[in-house]
């Protein structure tokens, strides 16, 4: 009999590897350099630089924060040096195109985005929601007010939007460095014997080393990564970022919230036959092949570009019970459904990818600030799960964080790293918190109602629609152990 969870011994080994991984700089093997003779004589001194704010991650939240910090710097004549570190070779390089976003947060950040040429070319013209059976589909009416409704939204190539945000940040004076991964968080302890909330603060980040062989030995071209000392680090790495995980663990930021739950999303960008292309068309749905006992669904976005592009994808929760279920295989099965086969036949897949998504919602938002750092965007878990949307909350949280950080840095000394608690207060009075609060019970209703996706649909269409998030109760995600089953 096999068990889907790791044994305690394997857990311990996995944790040890996780703890040590940020101290090594090879993509393939883990080697303790102080015990490796191949590294003897190598100068491990890091070049050092200083910045007022370092943002780890060049996605929507990080670039929104950079833009807002520089906007405020110009407005008030305070010259803050803002540095953005992005691991991809170019801004937007790790973001697969095809998303449906709400433009309100972008308007708050850059009111004249239309005049500046923001790549929002495809307003949503039609919106549909389906329940798939094995060979057919049932259309479900989208009543105004339901979270799945997309009236007023835009279909975008998200990589293009992120690149445009990077250009805006640089025009405002931010320094955006791509191809640079932050590999370490530099911490300074005032007193190691005190609790970490009392004694520790982040004073910077170290970037990854260059010039290392696959076997972990240094090349002739080895270069030690830089160290950026800073007054504030904004973690904008997205879901399960490597530095974010280390900060969460070190400062025990999740001690007062529920455990985060996750899903996996697959997305493919297709060039389809022009007769099947309907720019501005949005489709979402649930059902086959996942069935009633796996939380998840699909999306189809028709993008208005020079060529007939369609983004298709599936998102499914990782709390499924069947240990033999293969998420990628389920996505491939979905494309063989008549509804998808008709669209994709004769087309060509030109890009594909996958990523994890936060599904914990409000119940799983951790403590957001530490001395010298804070979490924004999907690093904090601001995805609206029923909408399958997080870009607008990422941009908005980045803007709110930037405003709180700017006010704090204006009144602090040059070498002081402080905890910007005003960020949490501002966030809790913002549309981000209100939105997460409104939909907090929809995802956990999958387990709370005990009847799977049927329970989610009934809860959303009845109690949620009547109360709009004002329920006097909050469902728990429960213990992960109740989601696991034994396999024969």
Short mmCIF file of C-alpha atoms in Angstrom, two decimals:
data_model
loop_
_atom_site.label_atom_id
_atom_site.label_comp_id
_atom_site.label_asym_id
_atom_site.label_seq_id
_atom_site.Cartn_x
_atom_site.Cartn_y
_atom_site.Cartn_z
CA UNK A 1 0.00 0.00 0.00
CA UNK A 2 1.36 3.38 -0.99
CA UNK A 3 0.71 6.71 0.69
CA UNK A 4 0.55 10.02 -1.11
CA UNK A 5 2.35 11.91 1.60
CA UNK A 6 6.07 11.69 2.37
CA UNK A 7 7.38 9.70 5.29
CA UNK A 8 8.76 11.67 8.24
CA UNK A 9 12.32 10.77 7.21
CA UNK A 10 11.76 12.05 3.68
CA UNK A 11 10.10 15.18 5.05
CA UNK A 12 13.15 15.86 7.21
CA UNK A 13 15.49 15.37 4.26
CA UNK A 14 13.35 17.62 2.06
CA UNK A 15 13.35 20.34 4.74
CA UNK A 16 17.15 20.14 5.11
CA UNK A 17 17.60 20.49 1.36
CA UNK A 18 15.16 23.41 1.34
CA UNK A 19 16.97 25.18 4.18
CA UNK A 20 20.35 24.81 2.47
CA UNK A 21 19.30 25.48 -1.10
CA UNK A 22 19.50 29.26 -0.88
CA UNK A 23 23.13 29.03 0.27
CA UNK A 24 24.27 27.33 -2.93
CA UNK A 25 24.43 28.67 -6.44
CA UNK A 26 24.14 25.78 -8.86
CA UNK A 27 21.03 24.91 -10.80
CA UNK A 28 21.66 21.16 -10.71
CA UNK A 29 23.49 19.95 -7.60
CA UNK A 30 23.83 20.98 -3.98
CA UNK A 31 27.42 21.26 -2.74
CA UNK A 32 28.71 22.69 0.52
CA UNK A 33 31.43 24.97 -0.80
CA UNK A 34 33.32 25.18 2.46
CA UNK A 35 33.89 21.40 2.22
CA UNK A 36 34.52 21.27 -1.54
CA UNK A 37 38.21 21.44 -2.52
CA UNK A 38 37.28 22.75 -5.98
CA UNK A 39 36.31 26.05 -4.36
CA UNK A 40 39.50 26.54 -2.37
CA UNK A 41 41.22 29.77 -3.32
CA UNK A 42 38.12 31.26 -4.96
CA UNK A 43 37.38 34.79 -3.79
CA UNK A 44 33.85 34.68 -2.35
CA UNK A 45 33.66 38.36 -1.46
CA UNK A 46 30.49 39.91 -2.84
CA UNK A 47 30.61 43.29 -4.59
CA UNK A 48 28.28 45.58 -2.68
CA UNK A 49 25.90 48.33 -3.71
CA UNK A 50 23.19 50.30 -1.96
CA UNK A 51 19.61 51.20 -2.82
CA UNK A 52 16.71 52.64 -0.90
CA UNK A 53 14.29 49.94 -2.08
CA UNK A 54 15.01 46.60 -3.75
CA UNK A 55 12.11 44.79 -5.42
CA UNK A 56 12.58 41.06 -6.00
CA UNK A 57 10.53 40.10 -9.05
CA UNK A 58 9.66 41.98 -12.24
CA UNK A 59 6.02 40.97 -12.51
CA UNK A 60 2.87 43.11 -12.23
CA UNK A 61 3.16 43.75 -8.48
CA UNK A 62 6.88 44.50 -8.44
CA UNK A 63 6.79 46.84 -11.42
CA UNK A 64 3.66 48.59 -10.12
CA UNK A 65 5.50 49.23 -6.85
CA UNK A 66 8.53 50.56 -8.73
CA UNK A 67 6.37 52.90 -10.81
CA UNK A 68 4.55 54.26 -7.78
CA UNK A 69 7.72 54.78 -5.74
CA UNK A 70 9.28 56.78 -8.55
CA UNK A 71 6.06 58.73 -9.14
CA UNK A 72 6.07 59.79 -5.48
CA UNK A 73 9.80 60.53 -5.59
CA UNK A 74 9.26 62.95 -8.46
CA UNK A 75 6.17 64.48 -6.91
CA UNK A 76 7.81 65.26 -3.56
CA UNK A 77 11.39 65.79 -4.73
CA UNK A 78 12.75 62.86 -2.72
CA UNK A 79 15.32 60.92 -4.73
CA UNK A 80 14.77 57.27 -3.80
CA UNK A 81 16.90 54.73 -5.61
CA UNK A 82 14.61 51.86 -6.63
CA UNK A 83 16.09 48.62 -8.00
CA UNK A 84 14.07 45.78 -9.56
CA UNK A 85 15.70 42.34 -9.87
CA UNK A 86 14.12 39.92 -12.37
CA UNK A 87 15.45 36.41 -13.00
CA UNK A 88 14.17 36.13 -16.59
CA UNK A 89 16.49 37.23 -19.39
CA UNK A 90 14.01 40.00 -20.22
CA UNK A 91 11.08 41.54 -18.39
CA UNK A 92 8.02 39.39 -19.03
CA UNK A 93 10.14 36.49 -20.23
CA UNK A 94 8.65 34.04 -17.72
CA UNK A 95 5.05 35.16 -18.16
CA UNK A 96 2.96 33.23 -20.68
CA UNK A 97 0.56 35.41 -22.62
CA UNK A 98 -3.19 35.13 -22.35
CA UNK A 99 -5.02 36.67 -19.39
CA UNK A 100 -8.29 38.42 -18.67
CA UNK A 101 -7.70 41.38 -16.36
CA UNK A 102 -9.70 44.07 -14.63
CA UNK A 103 -8.28 47.49 -15.67
CA UNK A 104 -9.26 49.44 -12.55
CA UNK A 105 -5.98 48.89 -10.69
CA UNK A 106 -3.96 49.94 -13.74
CA UNK A 107 -6.05 53.10 -14.03
CA UNK A 108 -5.29 53.94 -10.39
CA UNK A 109 -1.57 53.49 -11.04
CA UNK A 110 -1.29 55.13 -14.48
CA UNK A 111 -4.50 57.06 -15.26
CA UNK A 112 -3.43 57.84 -18.85
CA UNK A 113 -2.43 54.28 -19.76
CA UNK A 114 -4.41 54.48 -23.00
CA UNK A 115 -2.46 57.53 -24.18
CA UNK A 116 0.80 55.86 -23.17
CA UNK A 117 0.11 52.89 -25.42
CA UNK A 118 -0.63 50.18 -22.87
CA UNK A 119 -1.17 46.89 -24.74
CA UNK A 120 -4.81 46.44 -23.76
CA UNK A 121 -6.28 45.91 -27.21
CA UNK A 122 -9.03 43.39 -26.58
CA UNK A 123 -12.05 44.42 -24.49
CA UNK A 124 -14.28 41.52 -23.55
CA UNK A 125 -17.19 41.39 -26.00
CA UNK A 126 -18.85 38.11 -25.03
CA UNK A 127 -18.72 36.01 -21.91
CA UNK A 128 -19.91 32.43 -21.40
CA UNK A 129 -19.78 29.79 -18.69
CA UNK A 130 -20.20 26.07 -19.44
CA UNK A 131 -20.51 22.77 -17.63
CA UNK A 132 -18.89 20.10 -19.79
CA UNK A 133 -20.10 16.53 -20.06
CA UNK A 134 -18.14 13.85 -21.91
CA UNK A 135 -19.37 14.86 -25.36
CA UNK A 136 -21.43 18.02 -24.91
CA UNK A 137 -21.72 21.26 -22.95
CA UNK A 138 -24.40 23.02 -20.93
CA UNK A 139 -24.35 26.81 -20.85
CA UNK A 140 -24.98 28.38 -17.44
CA UNK A 141 -26.29 31.98 -17.37
CA UNK A 142 -23.92 34.51 -15.81
CA UNK A 143 -26.10 36.67 -13.60
CA UNK A 144 -24.70 40.19 -12.96
CA UNK A 145 -22.75 40.19 -9.72
CA UNK A 146 -21.32 36.69 -10.01
CA UNK A 147 -17.50 36.62 -9.69
CA UNK A 148 -17.09 34.76 -13.00
CA UNK A 149 -18.62 37.62 -14.99
CA UNK A 150 -16.09 39.57 -17.12
CA UNK A 151 -18.02 42.60 -18.37
CA UNK A 152 -15.64 45.58 -18.64
CA UNK A 153 -12.47 43.47 -18.53
CA UNK A 154 -9.69 43.17 -21.11
CA UNK A 155 -7.99 40.15 -22.66
CA UNK A 156 -4.25 40.82 -22.78
CA UNK A 157 -0.97 39.19 -23.61
CA UNK A 158 0.32 39.49 -20.09
CA UNK A 159 3.97 39.32 -21.11
CA UNK A 160 3.47 42.41 -23.28
CA UNK A 161 1.71 44.25 -20.45
CA UNK A 162 4.53 43.45 -18.03
CA UNK A 163 7.15 44.63 -20.54
CA UNK A 164 5.21 47.87 -20.94
CA UNK A 165 5.11 48.31 -17.15
CA UNK A 166 8.87 47.77 -17.10
CA UNK A 167 9.31 50.53 -19.66
CA UNK A 168 7.15 52.87 -17.57
CA UNK A 169 9.19 52.09 -14.46
CA UNK A 170 12.47 52.82 -16.26
CA UNK A 171 11.08 56.04 -17.74
CA UNK A 172 10.23 57.13 -14.20
CA UNK A 173 13.79 56.45 -13.05
CA UNK A 174 13.69 52.94 -11.58
CA UNK A 175 16.59 50.60 -12.32
CA UNK A 176 15.29 47.34 -13.79
CA UNK A 177 17.80 44.50 -14.08
CA UNK A 178 16.73 41.35 -15.92
CA UNK A 179 18.66 38.09 -15.97
CA UNK A 180 19.50 38.63 -12.31
CA UNK A 181 18.02 36.29 -9.71
CA UNK A 182 18.09 37.20 -6.05
CA UNK A 183 19.49 34.11 -4.33
CA UNK A 184 19.92 35.12 -0.70
CA UNK A 185 18.28 37.34 1.87
CA UNK A 186 20.83 39.16 3.98
CA UNK A 187 19.76 39.22 7.61
CA UNK A 188 21.21 41.02 10.59
CA UNK A 189 20.37 39.92 14.12
CA UNK A 190 20.47 42.46 16.92
CA UNK A 191 20.33 39.62 19.45
CA UNK A 192 20.16 35.99 18.40
CA UNK A 193 18.71 34.95 21.73
CA UNK A 194 15.59 37.07 21.31
CA UNK A 195 12.55 35.99 19.34
CA UNK A 196 13.00 36.82 15.68
CA UNK A 197 10.14 39.34 15.63
CA UNK A 198 12.02 41.28 18.27
CA UNK A 199 15.53 40.97 17.00
CA UNK A 200 15.88 40.36 13.25
CA UNK A 201 15.67 42.68 10.32
CA UNK A 202 16.40 42.34 6.60
CA UNK A 203 19.11 44.62 5.31
CA UNK A 204 19.42 43.50 1.69
CA UNK A 205 19.58 40.71 -0.87
CA UNK A 206 22.36 38.88 -2.68
CA UNK A 207 22.12 38.05 -6.38
CA UNK A 208 23.01 34.71 -7.94
CA UNK A 209 26.56 33.74 -8.89
CA UNK A 210 27.54 33.33 -12.53
CA UNK A 211 29.90 30.85 -14.17
CA UNK A 212 29.29 27.50 -12.48
CA UNK A 213 29.56 24.07 -14.11
CA UNK A 214 26.70 21.59 -13.94
CA UNK A 215 28.68 19.55 -11.43
CA UNK A 216 28.83 22.54 -9.08
CA UNK A 217 32.47 23.51 -9.69
CA UNK A 218 33.52 27.07 -10.65
CA UNK A 219 34.30 27.96 -14.25
CA UNK A 220 37.14 30.24 -15.26
CA UNK A 221 34.46 32.88 -15.85
CA UNK A 222 33.04 32.58 -12.31
CA UNK A 223 31.66 35.84 -10.94
CA UNK A 224 30.36 36.28 -7.42
CA UNK A 225 26.88 37.74 -7.20
CA UNK A 226 26.32 41.27 -5.95
CA UNK A 227 24.99 42.28 -2.59
CA UNK A 228 22.38 45.03 -2.53
CA UNK A 229 22.09 46.64 0.88
CA UNK A 230 18.77 48.38 1.23
CA UNK A 231 16.32 49.93 3.62
CA UNK A 232 13.35 47.93 2.34
CA UNK A 233 12.93 44.74 0.29
CA UNK A 234 9.64 44.13 -1.52
CA UNK A 235 9.11 40.45 -2.26
CA UNK A 236 7.17 40.19 -5.53
CA UNK A 237 8.25 36.72 -6.67
CA UNK A 238 4.79 35.29 -7.25
CA UNK A 239 3.46 32.03 -5.86
CA UNK A 240 6.02 30.06 -3.81
CA UNK A 241 8.99 32.29 -4.57
CA UNK A 242 12.27 30.94 -3.21
CA UNK A 243 13.16 33.98 -1.10
CA UNK A 244 9.57 34.42 0.03
CA UNK A 245 9.48 30.85 1.35
CA UNK A 246 12.66 31.50 3.30
CA UNK A 247 11.27 34.72 4.81
CA UNK A 248 7.96 33.04 5.68
CA UNK A 249 9.82 30.25 7.46
CA UNK A 250 12.43 32.41 9.19
CA UNK A 251 9.96 34.93 10.59
CA UNK A 252 7.12 32.40 11.04
CA UNK A 253 4.80 34.75 9.16
CA UNK A 254 2.08 32.11 8.70
CA UNK A 255 1.70 31.29 12.39
CA UNK A 256 -1.64 33.10 12.74
CA UNK A 257 -3.28 32.12 9.45
CA UNK A 258 -4.41 28.89 7.85
CA UNK A 259 -2.02 26.85 5.75
CA UNK A 260 -1.82 27.96 2.13
CA UNK A 261 -3.51 25.72 -0.43
CA UNK A 262 -2.37 25.48 -4.02
CA UNK A 263 -3.49 24.70 -7.51
CA UNK A 264 -1.68 24.14 -10.75
CA UNK A 265 -2.51 25.99 -13.93
CA UNK A 266 -1.70 24.98 -17.51
CA UNK A 267 -1.87 27.43 -20.38
CA UNK A 268 -1.25 27.13 -24.10
CA UNK A 269 -1.25 29.83 -26.76
CA UNK A 270 -2.65 28.64 -30.09
CA UNK A 271 -2.78 30.15 -33.53
CA UNK A 272 -6.13 28.95 -34.84
CA UNK A 273 -7.96 29.14 -38.15
CA UNK A 274 -9.29 32.64 -38.70
CA UNK A 275 -12.87 31.41 -39.17
CA UNK A 276 -12.81 30.09 -35.57
CA UNK A 277 -11.34 33.27 -34.10
CA UNK A 278 -13.63 35.68 -32.27
CA UNK A 279 -11.55 38.49 -30.65
CA UNK A 280 -12.95 39.51 -27.28
CA UNK A 281 -14.66 36.18 -26.59
CA UNK A 282 -14.18 34.73 -23.09
CA UNK A 283 -15.21 31.26 -21.97
CA UNK A 284 -14.91 29.61 -18.57
CA UNK A 285 -16.27 26.32 -17.36
CA UNK A 286 -16.11 23.27 -15.13
CA UNK A 287 -16.93 19.58 -15.43
CA UNK A 288 -15.34 16.96 -17.66
CA UNK A 289 -12.65 15.67 -17.47
CA UNK A 290 -12.15 16.67 -13.83
CA UNK A 291 -15.62 15.67 -12.71
CA UNK A 292 -17.28 16.62 -9.46
CA UNK A 293 -14.57 15.60 -7.02
CA UNK A 294 -11.68 17.72 -8.30
CA UNK A 295 -11.78 21.49 -7.85
CA UNK A 296 -10.95 23.18 -11.12
CA UNK A 297 -12.05 24.43 -14.49
CA UNK A 298 -10.98 25.76 -17.87
CA UNK A 299 -10.69 29.06 -19.71
CA UNK A 300 -10.55 30.19 -23.34
CA UNK A 301 -9.54 33.74 -24.34
CA UNK A 302 -9.64 35.00 -27.95
CA UNK A 303 -6.93 37.68 -28.26
CA UNK A 304 -7.10 40.58 -30.72
CA UNK A 305 -3.64 40.48 -32.32
CA UNK A 306 -2.28 40.53 -35.87
CA UNK A 307 -2.63 36.75 -36.00
CA UNK A 308 -5.65 34.75 -34.72
CA UNK A 309 -4.47 33.82 -31.22
CA UNK A 310 -6.40 31.91 -28.57
CA UNK A 311 -5.22 31.14 -25.04
CA UNK A 312 -6.61 27.90 -23.59
CA UNK A 313 -5.94 26.56 -20.14
CA UNK A 314 -6.99 24.62 -17.10
CA UNK A 315 -6.56 25.29 -13.39
CA UNK A 316 -7.07 22.53 -10.84
CA UNK A 317 -6.63 22.35 -7.09
CA UNK A 318 -3.95 20.09 -5.68
CA UNK A 319 -6.27 18.80 -2.96
CA UNK A 320 -7.59 15.96 -5.12
CA UNK A 321 -7.87 12.55 -3.46
CA UNK A 322 -7.00 10.24 -6.34
CA UNK A 323 -3.25 9.52 -6.06
CA UNK A 324 -3.14 8.39 -9.69
CA UNK A 325 -4.62 11.58 -11.13
CA UNK A 326 -2.22 13.33 -13.51
CA UNK A 327 -3.07 17.05 -13.89
CA UNK A 328 -1.21 17.43 -17.19
CA UNK A 329 -2.96 14.39 -18.65
CA UNK A 330 -6.34 15.85 -17.65
CA UNK A 331 -5.48 19.01 -19.56
CA UNK A 332 -4.63 16.96 -22.64
CA UNK A 333 -7.93 15.11 -22.32
CA UNK A 334 -9.76 18.44 -22.13
CA UNK A 335 -8.42 19.43 -25.55
CA UNK A 336 -10.04 16.32 -27.04
CA UNK A 337 -13.51 17.41 -25.93
CA UNK A 338 -15.60 18.31 -29.01
CA UNK A 339 -15.85 21.94 -27.83
CA UNK A 340 -12.04 22.29 -27.81
CA UNK A 341 -11.26 19.94 -30.67
CA UNK A 342 -13.40 22.01 -33.02
CA UNK A 343 -11.54 25.18 -32.02
CA UNK A 344 -8.00 23.76 -32.13
CA UNK A 345 -8.16 21.42 -35.13
CA UNK A 346 -6.00 22.87 -37.90
CA UNK A 347 -4.31 25.26 -35.47
CA UNK A 348 -0.77 25.41 -34.16
CA UNK A 349 0.42 25.61 -30.57
CA UNK A 350 3.05 28.34 -30.34
CA UNK A 351 3.66 28.57 -26.57
CA UNK A 352 2.87 26.61 -23.45
CA UNK A 353 3.61 26.65 -19.74
CA UNK A 354 2.45 25.88 -16.23
CA UNK A 355 2.61 27.51 -12.81
CA UNK A 356 1.36 27.08 -9.29
CA UNK A 357 -1.39 29.33 -7.99
CA UNK A 358 -2.34 30.34 -4.44
CA UNK A 359 -5.85 29.14 -3.59
CA UNK A 360 -5.95 29.84 0.15
CA UNK A 361 -7.53 33.27 -0.21
CA UNK A 362 -8.15 35.49 2.79
CA UNK A 363 -7.83 32.66 5.31
CA UNK A 364 -4.24 31.99 4.21
CA UNK A 365 -2.85 35.52 3.91
CA UNK A 366 0.22 35.57 6.20
CA UNK A 367 1.69 38.41 8.17
CA UNK A 368 2.78 40.77 5.41
CA UNK A 369 5.60 42.82 6.94
CA UNK A 370 8.89 42.23 8.74
CA UNK A 371 11.60 44.71 9.71
CA UNK A 372 13.12 45.62 6.37
CA UNK A 373 10.71 43.79 4.07
CA UNK A 374 7.15 43.06 2.99
CA UNK A 375 5.15 40.77 0.69
CA UNK A 376 3.10 41.90 -2.31
CA UNK A 377 1.11 40.28 -5.10
CA UNK A 378 0.97 36.50 -5.28
CA UNK A 379 3.87 36.27 -2.83
CA UNK A 380 1.24 37.23 -0.29
CA UNK A 381 -1.54 35.14 -1.87
CA UNK A 382 -3.89 37.81 -3.26
CA UNK A 383 -5.37 35.68 -6.06
CA UNK A 384 -9.17 35.83 -6.40
CA UNK A 385 -9.76 32.10 -6.86
CA UNK A 386 -13.34 32.11 -8.24
CA UNK A 387 -12.38 34.73 -10.82
CA UNK A 388 -9.01 33.06 -11.56
CA UNK A 389 -7.63 36.60 -11.48
CA UNK A 390 -4.74 38.07 -9.57
CA UNK A 391 -3.14 40.69 -11.83
CA UNK A 392 -5.38 43.53 -10.66
CA UNK A 393 -4.78 42.71 -6.99
CA UNK A 394 -1.05 42.37 -7.67
CA UNK A 395 -0.88 45.84 -9.23
CA UNK A 396 -3.03 47.35 -6.50
CA UNK A 397 -1.05 45.76 -3.66
CA UNK A 398 2.20 46.96 -5.25
CA UNK A 399 0.86 50.51 -5.41
CA UNK A 400 -0.38 50.41 -1.81
CA UNK A 401 2.94 48.99 -0.60
CA UNK A 402 4.88 51.68 -2.46
CA UNK A 403 2.85 54.46 -0.86
CA UNK A 404 3.34 53.01 2.63
CA UNK A 405 7.07 52.45 2.09
CA UNK A 406 7.57 55.95 0.71
CA UNK A 407 5.93 57.56 3.74
CA UNK A 408 8.03 55.43 6.09
CA UNK A 409 11.33 56.08 4.33
CA UNK A 410 10.71 59.83 4.21
CA UNK A 411 10.74 59.97 7.99
CA UNK A 412 13.46 57.37 8.73
CA UNK A 413 17.22 57.69 8.79
CA UNK A 414 19.29 56.70 5.77
CA UNK A 415 20.66 53.45 7.25
CA UNK A 416 17.51 52.36 9.04
CA UNK A 417 15.39 49.40 7.90
CA UNK A 418 11.96 49.48 9.50
CA UNK A 419 8.79 47.43 9.52
CA UNK A 420 6.16 49.19 7.40
CA UNK A 421 3.06 48.13 9.32
CA UNK A 422 1.10 50.92 7.62
CA UNK A 423 1.06 48.70 4.53
CA UNK A 424 -1.10 46.08 6.27
CA UNK A 425 -3.46 48.74 7.61
CA UNK A 426 -3.83 50.36 4.18
CA UNK A 427 -4.35 47.00 2.50
CA UNK A 428 -7.12 45.99 4.90
CA UNK A 429 -9.07 49.12 3.99
CA UNK A 430 -8.52 48.65 0.25
CA UNK A 431 -10.52 46.90 -2.49
CA UNK A 432 -8.01 44.02 -2.36
CA UNK A 433 -9.07 42.99 1.14
CA UNK A 434 -12.75 43.62 0.45
CA UNK A 435 -12.63 41.43 -2.65
CA UNK A 436 -10.83 38.58 -0.89
CA UNK A 437 -13.27 38.82 2.00
CA UNK A 438 -16.28 38.65 -0.30
CA UNK A 439 -15.18 35.39 -1.95
CA UNK A 440 -13.48 33.82 1.08
CA UNK A 441 -16.02 30.98 1.38
CA UNK A 442 -16.31 29.93 -2.27
CA UNK A 443 -13.13 27.86 -2.60
CA UNK A 444 -13.42 26.11 0.80
CA UNK A 445 -17.09 25.33 0.12
CA UNK A 446 -15.71 22.53 -2.07
CA UNK A 447 -14.94 20.61 1.13
CA UNK A 448 -17.37 22.31 3.51
CA UNK A 449 -20.45 21.23 1.56
CA UNK A 450 -19.03 17.71 1.13
CA UNK A 451 -20.44 17.39 -2.39
CA UNK A 452 -17.55 18.78 -4.43
CA UNK A 453 -18.00 21.14 -7.36
CA UNK A 454 -21.78 20.74 -7.19
CA UNK A 455 -21.59 22.20 -3.70
CA UNK A 456 -19.44 25.09 -4.92
CA UNK A 457 -21.95 25.93 -7.65
CA UNK A 458 -24.95 25.69 -5.32
CA UNK A 459 -23.26 27.76 -2.61
CA UNK A 460 -22.16 30.44 -5.07
CA UNK A 461 -25.53 30.62 -6.81
CA UNK A 462 -27.59 30.76 -3.62
CA UNK A 463 -26.02 31.83 -0.31
CA UNK A 464 -23.12 33.77 -1.80
CA UNK A 465 -25.28 35.52 -4.39
CA UNK A 466 -27.80 36.50 -1.70
CA UNK A 467 -25.27 37.70 0.88
CA UNK A 468 -22.34 38.78 -1.38
CA UNK A 469 -19.67 37.79 1.11
CA UNK A 470 -21.47 39.10 4.19
CA UNK A 471 -21.94 35.63 5.63
CA UNK A 472 -21.45 35.61 9.42
CA UNK A 473 -19.24 32.53 9.04
CA UNK A 474 -15.92 31.74 7.42
CA UNK A 475 -15.18 28.25 6.18
CA UNK A 476 -11.85 26.67 7.02
CA UNK A 477 -9.70 24.93 4.43
CA UNK A 478 -9.22 22.14 6.94
CA UNK A 479 -6.22 19.93 7.52
CA UNK A 480 -4.43 18.64 4.44
CA UNK A 481 -4.51 15.12 5.87
CA UNK A 482 -8.27 14.89 5.21
CA UNK A 483 -7.64 15.40 1.48
CA UNK A 484 -5.37 12.37 1.15
CA UNK A 485 -6.39 8.83 0.31
CA UNK A 486 -4.63 5.48 0.34
CA UNK A 487 -3.97 3.72 -2.94
CA UNK A 488 -4.02 -0.03 -3.41
#
